[in-house]
Tab-separated table of C-alpha atoms in Angstrom:
chain	number	residue	atom	x	y	z
A	27	MET	CA	158.431	158.121	163.235
A	28	THR	CA	157.691	159.690	166.573
A	29	ALA	CA	156.100	158.318	169.710
A	30	GLU	CA	152.875	160.252	169.114
A	31	THR	CA	152.550	159.088	165.513
A	32	PRO	CA	149.721	156.547	165.076
A	33	VAL	CA	151.105	153.199	163.972
A	34	ALA	CA	149.093	150.105	163.073
A	35	SER	CA	151.270	147.153	162.088
A	36	GLU	CA	148.670	144.780	160.706
A	37	ARG	CA	147.701	144.816	157.041
A	38	LYS	CA	144.170	143.681	156.328
A	39	ILE	CA	144.535	142.254	152.819
A	40	ALA	CA	146.787	139.251	152.226
A	41	ARG	CA	148.699	139.772	148.994
A	42	GLY	CA	150.807	136.624	149.058
A	43	ASP	CA	154.578	136.649	149.204
A	44	LEU	CA	155.846	140.090	148.239
A	45	ALA	CA	159.493	140.917	147.650
A	46	PRO	CA	159.851	144.699	148.056
A	47	GLY	CA	163.085	145.940	146.540
A	48	CYS	CA	163.663	142.718	144.575
A	49	PRO	CA	165.657	143.430	141.371
A	50	VAL	CA	163.894	143.282	138.023
A	51	HIS	CA	163.725	139.707	136.793
A	52	ALA	CA	161.892	137.414	134.392
A	53	GLY	CA	159.730	134.673	135.856
A	54	ALA	CA	159.316	131.125	134.657
A	55	ASP	CA	156.299	132.284	132.626
A	56	ASP	CA	158.487	134.853	130.777
A	57	VAL	CA	156.670	137.703	132.508
A	58	TRP	CA	159.065	140.322	133.856
A	59	HIS	CA	158.535	141.396	137.466
A	60	VAL	CA	159.297	144.830	138.891
A	61	GLN	CA	159.082	145.344	142.667
A	62	GLN	CA	161.578	148.103	143.442
A	63	TYR	CA	159.854	151.452	143.863
A	64	ALA	CA	162.198	153.471	141.621
A	65	ASP	CA	162.125	150.851	138.866
A	66	ALA	CA	158.328	150.488	139.093
A	67	ARG	CA	157.876	154.243	138.797
A	68	ALA	CA	160.251	154.395	135.827
A	69	MET	CA	158.325	151.620	134.095
A	70	LEU	CA	154.982	153.364	134.647
A	71	ARG	CA	156.413	156.617	133.283
A	72	SER	CA	157.984	155.051	130.211
A	73	THR	CA	156.600	156.037	126.819
A	74	GLU	CA	157.998	152.818	125.327
A	75	THR	CA	155.254	150.634	126.775
A	76	ARG	CA	151.563	150.082	126.142
A	77	GLN	CA	148.733	149.184	128.457
A	78	ALA	CA	148.176	145.545	129.423
A	79	GLY	CA	145.626	143.965	131.740
A	80	PHE	CA	142.173	145.374	132.589
A	81	GLY	CA	140.718	143.392	129.682
A	82	VAL	CA	142.724	145.272	127.066
A	83	GLU	CA	143.478	142.025	125.221
A	84	ASN	CA	139.770	141.649	124.471
A	85	ALA	CA	139.227	145.328	123.734
A	86	VAL	CA	141.925	145.514	121.043
A	87	LYS	CA	139.919	143.044	118.972
A	88	LEU	CA	137.669	146.016	118.161
A	89	GLU	CA	140.553	148.307	117.252
A	90	GLY	CA	140.008	149.863	113.853
A	91	ARG	CA	136.238	149.569	114.145
A	92	MET	CA	135.840	152.014	117.035
A	93	ARG	CA	137.931	154.336	119.155
A	94	MET	CA	139.291	152.564	122.218
A	95	PRO	CA	138.474	153.923	125.692
A	96	VAL	CA	141.243	156.122	127.060
A	97	LEU	CA	142.288	153.392	129.511
A	98	TYR	CA	143.379	151.233	126.585
A	99	ARG	CA	145.151	153.887	124.524
A	100	ASP	CA	148.757	155.070	124.582
A	101	GLY	CA	150.940	157.580	122.819
A	102	PRO	CA	150.205	161.145	121.640
A	103	GLU	CA	146.442	160.578	121.213
A	104	HIS	CA	146.145	159.311	124.771
A	105	ARG	CA	148.190	162.185	126.191
A	106	GLU	CA	146.097	164.754	124.308
A	107	HIS	CA	142.857	163.240	125.579
A	108	ARG	CA	144.159	163.332	129.141
A	109	ARG	CA	145.257	166.945	128.704
A	110	GLN	CA	141.817	168.013	127.448
A	111	THR	CA	139.867	166.189	130.183
A	112	ALA	CA	142.174	167.044	133.103
A	113	LYS	CA	139.956	170.030	133.956
A	114	TYR	CA	137.227	167.697	135.247
A	115	PHE	CA	139.477	166.348	137.997
A	116	THR	CA	141.418	169.326	139.358
A	117	PRO	CA	141.239	170.278	143.069
A	118	ARG	CA	139.611	173.575	142.103
A	119	ARG	CA	136.958	171.748	140.076
A	120	VAL	CA	136.289	169.406	142.999
A	121	GLU	CA	135.853	172.290	145.419
A	122	THR	CA	133.599	174.340	143.137
A	123	ALA	CA	131.574	171.630	141.383
A	124	TYR	CA	131.558	168.468	143.466
A	125	ALA	CA	132.287	169.230	147.132
A	126	SER	CA	128.755	170.308	148.017
A	127	LEU	CA	127.369	167.260	146.200
A	128	MET	CA	129.707	164.969	148.134
A	129	ASP	CA	128.642	166.643	151.360
A	130	ARG	CA	124.933	166.184	150.616
A	131	LEU	CA	125.334	162.592	149.464
A	132	ALA	CA	127.379	161.687	152.541
A	133	ASP	CA	124.635	163.154	154.731
A	134	GLU	CA	122.070	161.063	152.867
A	135	GLN	CA	123.994	157.833	153.456
A	136	CYS	CA	124.459	158.638	157.138
A	137	GLU	CA	120.744	159.346	157.380
A	138	THR	CA	120.033	155.957	155.798
A	139	LEU	CA	122.150	154.328	158.512
A	140	ARG	CA	120.465	156.393	161.211
A	141	ARG	CA	117.022	155.411	159.957
A	142	ARG	CA	117.793	151.702	159.622
A	143	GLY	CA	120.051	151.358	162.649
A	144	ALA	CA	122.431	149.071	160.717
A	145	ALA	CA	123.662	148.820	157.120
A	146	ASP	CA	126.249	147.234	154.846
A	147	LEU	CA	128.967	149.870	154.516
A	148	SER	CA	129.910	148.771	150.992
A	149	GLN	CA	126.352	149.549	149.852
A	150	LEU	CA	126.349	152.982	151.481
A	151	SER	CA	129.749	153.863	150.037
A	152	PHE	CA	128.835	152.531	146.592
A	153	ARG	CA	125.761	154.738	146.333
A	154	LEU	CA	127.958	157.701	147.222
A	155	ALA	CA	130.699	156.766	144.739
A	156	VAL	CA	128.211	156.121	141.927
A	157	ALA	CA	126.498	159.483	142.370
A	158	VAL	CA	129.775	161.425	142.476
A	159	ALA	CA	131.289	159.675	139.451
A	160	ALA	CA	128.007	160.045	137.555
A	161	GLU	CA	128.196	163.817	138.031
A	162	VAL	CA	131.762	163.940	136.710
A	163	ILE	CA	130.992	161.690	133.749
A	164	GLY	CA	127.585	163.171	132.975
A	165	LEU	CA	125.329	160.198	133.753
A	166	THR	CA	122.677	162.395	135.315
A	167	GLU	CA	119.550	161.380	133.387
A	168	SER	CA	119.435	157.788	134.611
A	169	GLY	CA	116.364	156.032	135.891
A	170	PRO	CA	116.353	154.185	139.219
A	171	GLY	CA	118.786	151.339	139.793
A	172	MET	CA	122.021	152.562	138.155
A	173	ALA	CA	124.101	151.472	141.150
A	174	ARG	CA	122.562	147.992	141.023
A	175	ARG	CA	123.161	147.702	137.273
A	176	LEU	CA	126.797	148.734	137.617
A	177	ASP	CA	127.375	146.445	140.580
A	178	ARG	CA	126.050	143.460	138.645
A	179	PHE	CA	128.075	144.374	135.575
A	180	PHE	CA	131.316	144.552	137.546
A	181	GLU	CA	130.759	141.489	139.730
A	182	GLU	CA	133.552	138.915	139.892
A	183	LYS	CA	133.095	136.434	137.048
A	184	GLU	CA	135.680	133.860	138.114
A	185	SER	CA	134.259	130.535	139.265
A	186	PRO	CA	135.421	126.913	139.118
A	187	ASN	CA	131.949	126.055	137.819
A	188	ARG	CA	131.658	126.578	134.052
A	189	LEU	CA	127.885	127.056	134.162
A	190	ILE	CA	128.174	129.711	136.868
A	191	ARG	CA	130.819	131.538	134.830
A	192	LEU	CA	128.567	131.407	131.791
A	193	TRP	CA	125.578	132.713	133.748
A	194	LYS	CA	127.622	135.566	135.193
A	195	GLU	CA	128.880	136.461	131.720
A	196	ILE	CA	125.337	136.506	130.336
A	197	ARG	CA	124.110	138.647	133.238
A	198	SER	CA	127.067	141.012	132.816
A	199	ASN	CA	126.302	141.481	129.114
A	200	ALA	CA	122.626	142.045	129.904
A	201	ASN	CA	123.533	144.715	132.427
A	202	MET	CA	125.864	146.349	129.916
A	203	ALA	CA	122.886	146.655	127.581
A	204	LEU	CA	120.776	148.078	130.406
A	205	ILE	CA	123.500	150.599	131.291
A	206	HIS	CA	123.509	151.704	127.652
A	207	TRP	CA	119.740	152.114	127.355
A	208	ARG	CA	118.872	153.422	130.813
A	209	ASP	CA	121.970	155.458	131.710
A	210	VAL	CA	124.246	156.357	128.805
A	211	ARG	CA	121.706	156.834	126.006
A	212	PRO	CA	119.511	159.324	127.944
A	213	ALA	CA	122.622	161.274	128.937
A	214	ILE	CA	123.808	161.485	125.328
A	215	LYS	CA	120.367	162.589	124.144
A	216	ALA	CA	120.204	165.367	126.751
A	217	ARG	CA	123.676	166.631	125.881
A	218	ARG	CA	123.103	166.588	122.158
A	219	ALA	CA	120.194	168.914	122.877
A	220	ALA	CA	122.198	171.113	125.258
A	221	SER	CA	125.895	170.585	125.864
A	222	ARG	CA	127.191	170.696	129.449
A	223	ASP	CA	130.562	170.884	131.099
A	224	ASP	CA	131.158	167.177	131.663
A	225	LEU	CA	132.927	164.195	130.120
A	226	ILE	CA	130.058	162.954	127.937
A	227	SER	CA	129.602	166.421	126.405
A	228	HIS	CA	133.338	166.470	125.675
A	229	LEU	CA	133.164	163.057	123.991
A	230	ILE	CA	130.184	164.130	121.882
A	231	GLY	CA	132.198	167.175	120.822
A	232	GLU	CA	134.995	164.863	119.699
A	233	GLY	CA	132.555	163.000	117.462
A	234	CYS	CA	132.425	159.786	119.498
A	235	THR	CA	129.698	157.272	118.733
A	236	GLY	CA	127.244	155.982	121.321
A	237	GLY	CA	129.213	152.742	121.646
A	238	GLU	CA	132.467	154.625	122.175
A	239	ILE	CA	130.871	156.821	124.840
A	240	LEU	CA	129.491	153.709	126.539
A	241	GLY	CA	132.999	152.239	126.640
A	242	GLU	CA	134.418	155.394	128.222
A	243	CYS	CA	131.590	155.543	130.769
A	244	VAL	CA	132.129	151.945	131.830
A	245	THR	CA	135.896	152.315	132.247
A	246	PHE	CA	135.511	155.558	134.194
A	247	ALA	CA	132.825	153.899	136.304
A	248	ALA	CA	135.164	151.055	137.190
A	249	ALA	CA	137.895	153.488	138.179
A	250	GLY	CA	135.699	156.001	139.975
A	251	MET	CA	133.044	153.849	141.599
A	252	ILE	CA	134.288	150.329	142.288
A	253	THR	CA	137.744	151.241	143.590
A	254	THR	CA	136.432	154.083	145.768
A	255	ARG	CA	133.841	151.803	147.338
A	256	GLU	CA	136.505	149.265	148.260
A	257	PHE	CA	138.843	151.913	149.653
A	258	ILE	CA	136.169	153.507	151.842
A	259	THR	CA	135.330	150.105	153.316
A	260	LEU	CA	139.004	149.293	153.872
A	261	VAL	CA	139.725	152.550	155.677
A	262	ALA	CA	136.689	152.116	157.905
A	263	TRP	CA	137.881	148.594	158.751
A	264	HIS	CA	141.258	149.973	159.812
A	265	LEU	CA	139.663	152.696	161.915
A	266	PHE	CA	137.226	150.308	163.604
A	267	THR	CA	140.013	147.980	164.675
A	268	ASP	CA	142.644	150.499	165.791
A	269	ASP	CA	141.596	152.940	168.508
A	270	SER	CA	144.689	155.156	168.231
A	271	LEU	CA	144.395	155.453	164.468
A	272	ARG	CA	140.683	156.201	164.756
A	273	ALA	CA	141.373	158.897	167.361
A	274	ALA	CA	144.050	160.436	165.139
A	275	TYR	CA	141.662	160.483	162.177
A	276	THR	CA	138.562	161.792	163.925
A	277	GLY	CA	140.568	164.343	165.901
A	278	GLY	CA	142.808	165.496	163.059
A	279	ASP	CA	142.488	168.486	160.769
A	280	ASP	CA	141.972	168.180	157.010
A	281	LYS	CA	145.680	167.705	156.275
A	282	GLN	CA	146.139	165.072	158.968
A	283	ARG	CA	143.090	163.072	157.908
A	284	VAL	CA	144.142	163.071	154.264
A	285	ALA	CA	147.648	161.972	155.270
A	286	ILE	CA	146.152	158.983	157.100
A	287	LEU	CA	144.057	158.073	154.057
A	288	HIS	CA	147.072	158.253	151.760
A	289	GLU	CA	149.162	156.150	154.130
A	290	ILE	CA	146.505	153.433	154.383
A	291	LEU	CA	146.250	153.437	150.583
A	292	ARG	CA	150.032	153.133	150.288
A	293	LEU	CA	149.976	150.106	152.534
A	294	GLU	CA	146.908	148.563	150.880
A	295	PRO	CA	146.547	149.701	147.250
A	296	VAL	CA	143.187	148.739	145.807
A	297	VAL	CA	144.931	147.441	142.670
A	298	ALA	CA	148.080	145.562	143.683
A	299	ASN	CA	149.592	144.962	140.238
A	300	LEU	CA	149.704	146.873	136.966
A	301	ALA	CA	150.774	145.396	133.648
A	302	ARG	CA	152.491	146.748	130.544
A	303	TRP	CA	153.807	145.465	127.219
A	304	THR	CA	157.164	146.893	126.140
A	305	THR	CA	157.285	148.393	122.649
A	306	ALA	CA	161.094	148.649	122.541
A	307	ASP	CA	164.074	147.280	124.438
A	308	LEU	CA	163.802	149.024	127.784
A	309	ARG	CA	166.584	149.554	130.311
A	310	VAL	CA	165.212	149.352	133.861
A	311	GLY	CA	167.742	149.448	136.661
A	312	ASP	CA	170.569	147.115	135.661
A	313	VAL	CA	168.428	145.006	133.340
A	314	THR	CA	167.245	145.364	129.746
A	315	ILE	CA	163.693	144.148	129.208
A	316	PRO	CA	163.257	143.126	125.551
A	317	ALA	CA	160.629	144.590	123.251
A	318	GLY	CA	157.340	142.701	123.254
A	319	ALA	CA	157.697	141.522	126.844
A	320	ARG	CA	154.869	141.548	129.358
A	321	VAL	CA	155.805	143.316	132.571
A	322	ASP	CA	154.104	142.890	135.939
A	323	ILE	CA	154.577	146.016	138.075
A	324	GLY	CA	154.093	145.062	141.707
A	325	VAL	CA	152.505	148.173	143.210
A	326	ALA	CA	151.821	146.512	146.579
A	327	ALA	CA	155.435	145.348	146.770
A	328	ALA	CA	156.975	148.613	145.532
A	329	ASN	CA	154.995	150.572	148.133
A	330	LEU	CA	156.797	148.549	150.825
A	331	ASP	CA	160.279	149.240	149.455
A	332	PRO	CA	162.278	150.592	152.445
A	333	ALA	CA	164.470	152.613	150.089
A	334	ALA	CA	161.397	154.646	149.173
A	335	VAL	CA	159.240	154.700	152.313
A	336	GLY	CA	161.706	154.155	155.136
A	337	GLU	CA	161.662	151.760	158.055
A	338	ASP	CA	158.665	149.667	159.115
A	339	PRO	CA	157.086	149.875	155.646
A	340	GLY	CA	154.297	147.534	156.741
A	341	ALA	CA	153.038	149.963	159.393
A	342	VAL	CA	150.555	152.812	159.049
A	343	CYS	CA	152.640	155.890	159.794
A	344	PRO	CA	151.366	159.073	158.106
A	345	ALA	CA	154.386	161.096	159.229
A	346	ARG	CA	156.932	158.646	157.815
A	347	PRO	CA	159.927	160.158	156.017
A	348	ARG	CA	159.920	159.226	152.344
A	349	ALA	CA	162.597	159.386	149.696
A	350	GLU	CA	162.572	162.395	147.392
A	351	GLY	CA	159.767	162.246	144.860
A	352	VAL	CA	157.819	159.485	146.615
A	353	GLY	CA	154.168	160.423	147.009
A	354	GLU	CA	152.160	159.909	150.183
A	355	ALA	CA	150.182	157.076	148.581
A	356	GLY	CA	153.213	155.579	146.858
A	357	LEU	CA	152.215	154.177	143.460
A	358	SER	CA	148.671	153.308	144.500
A	359	PHE	CA	147.224	155.756	141.968
A	360	GLY	CA	149.696	154.598	139.339
A	361	ASP	CA	152.122	157.019	137.704
A	362	GLY	CA	153.023	158.352	134.299
A	363	PRO	CA	150.558	158.662	131.399
A	364	HIS	CA	147.976	156.348	132.985
A	365	ARG	CA	148.046	157.794	136.501
A	366	CYS	CA	144.518	157.839	137.928
A	367	PRO	CA	142.980	161.219	137.000
A	368	GLY	CA	140.409	160.992	139.804
A	369	ALA	CA	142.872	160.584	142.676
A	370	TYR	CA	141.932	163.857	144.349
A	371	ILE	CA	138.208	163.176	143.957
A	372	ALA	CA	138.524	159.715	145.510
A	373	ILE	CA	140.388	160.987	148.565
A	374	GLN	CA	138.018	163.905	149.091
A	375	GLU	CA	134.807	161.880	148.903
A	376	THR	CA	136.313	159.220	151.171
A	377	ASP	CA	137.248	161.838	153.755
A	378	ILE	CA	133.923	163.670	153.607
A	379	PHE	CA	131.934	160.466	154.067
A	380	LEU	CA	134.090	158.861	156.768
A	381	ARG	CA	134.364	162.100	158.734
A	382	LYS	CA	130.577	162.274	158.921
A	383	LEU	CA	130.174	158.536	159.502
A	384	PHE	CA	132.589	158.354	162.434
A	385	ALA	CA	131.005	161.418	164.023
A	386	MET	CA	127.756	159.479	164.471
A	387	PRO	CA	127.172	158.650	168.157
A	388	GLY	CA	127.308	154.960	168.969
A	389	LEU	CA	128.818	153.911	165.642
A	390	ARG	CA	130.239	150.408	165.753
A	391	MET	CA	131.226	147.563	163.465
A	392	VAL	CA	128.936	144.563	163.853
A	393	THR	CA	130.667	142.224	161.401
A	394	PRO	CA	134.004	142.605	159.594
A	395	PRO	CA	134.065	142.310	155.817
A	396	ARG	CA	134.615	139.226	153.749
A	397	VAL	CA	137.700	139.627	151.573
A	398	GLY	CA	137.844	138.567	147.948
A	399	ILE	CA	140.358	139.249	145.189
A	400	ARG	CA	139.353	140.184	141.648
A	401	LYS	CA	142.065	138.299	139.805
A	402	GLU	CA	141.561	140.078	136.484
A	403	ILE	CA	142.641	143.417	137.992
A	404	ALA	CA	144.408	142.213	141.178
A	405	SER	CA	142.059	144.278	143.325
A	406	TYR	CA	140.400	143.439	146.597
A	407	GLU	CA	136.654	143.232	147.094
A	408	LEU	CA	135.215	143.794	150.574
A	409	THR	CA	131.640	142.806	151.312
A	410	GLY	CA	129.512	142.422	154.389
A	411	LEU	CA	131.078	145.012	156.702
A	412	THR	CA	128.005	145.845	158.758
A	413	VAL	CA	127.931	149.067	160.756
A	414	ALA	CA	125.324	150.016	163.316
A	415	ILE	CA	124.339	152.759	165.715
A	416	GLY	CA	122.113	152.622	168.771
A	417	ARG	CA	118.456	153.406	168.183
A	418	ASP	CA	118.709	156.077	170.844
A	419	GLY	CA	122.073	157.314	169.575
A	420	SER	CA	123.982	155.605	172.376
A	421	ARG	CA	126.821	153.140	171.991
A	422	GLU	CA	125.611	149.561	172.270
A	423	GLY	CA	127.388	146.236	172.310
A	424	ARG	CA	131.085	145.864	171.856
A	425	SER	CA	133.504	148.686	171.194
A	426	PRO	CA	134.696	149.191	167.605
A	427	ALA	CA	138.134	147.829	168.499
A	428	THR	CA	136.736	144.543	169.785
A	429	ALA	CA	133.939	144.106	167.280
A	430	ALA	CA	136.324	142.645	164.714
């Protein structure tokens, strides 16, 4: 690190007690824990594991009756599907097919803020993320309210109150039905009439049923809409509360801004833990994990491993020296067969939106977000971050750094 490198030492999301670099070990619950970066990466790259978590235990109950969404599959079939659909997520595809859309949508959300004077950032960013992911997937024939339907479907269902849990489950299932009838079904009908170059057209070409396409759309929506919304809000929170980091971002070129985004994501991965089941005895580091074991891969911990990311791993330092083969975002996009295919899209739409947002005169944070954790996927959920601008375009009230 150098003196001119922006450094912010405070993480926003509490992840409990992490043990970066801790050797592989089995916990009291017989779950194996991996928190060293090299071991975590090796586990994610292994072909002798299968997906766990993300509701896969419920999904496999349907195995044999329908094709599982790609998130839940492993092995040669999964790799072939990823190979065939990789074209929808390449940097070239983003620049030629999605960049202008992202630019227009970001302008629309900034105009909404300008017109209202204040807005919930998570709502602005979600509308952006939904529209971009819908274009990639092919959900372009939807009626009004798709963002609201998806938001309700993905809402946190955990509650100590059994009746509340039941109500949320009923509402989630109702919204799944609405997503099918108002979003997925019209898209399938349009593409059966005239195929297009998108994911739904590809799935139709593979002979997928309507239910199978719905499953793929929902899993891609979760990955491409929910996580991007949370990340945009998180980055804005960091920039509002750190003047030097904000100056580095708003004054940086494309490469510098993207480096800052990756570094914040390394420090605060949206999904902190990934899970796998071993399908054979697996040697990881100095330990052999037996076949049939559940493994918890601590992404948030591994991303703080000094052996991988150098000194002061808990600081935001885009120029930090990293060990060979360690990506700028660490393992925040996963690795191996299930690495997030939309990583480049997520970073680009985040940068396009935040660059425009923070260029607005008088922009300030009125209230910081409330932080929740979605236990089923170990992800954070940020709500209520209110941003505002002066009616006359001037800065009003407290500065962004003190508004927290």
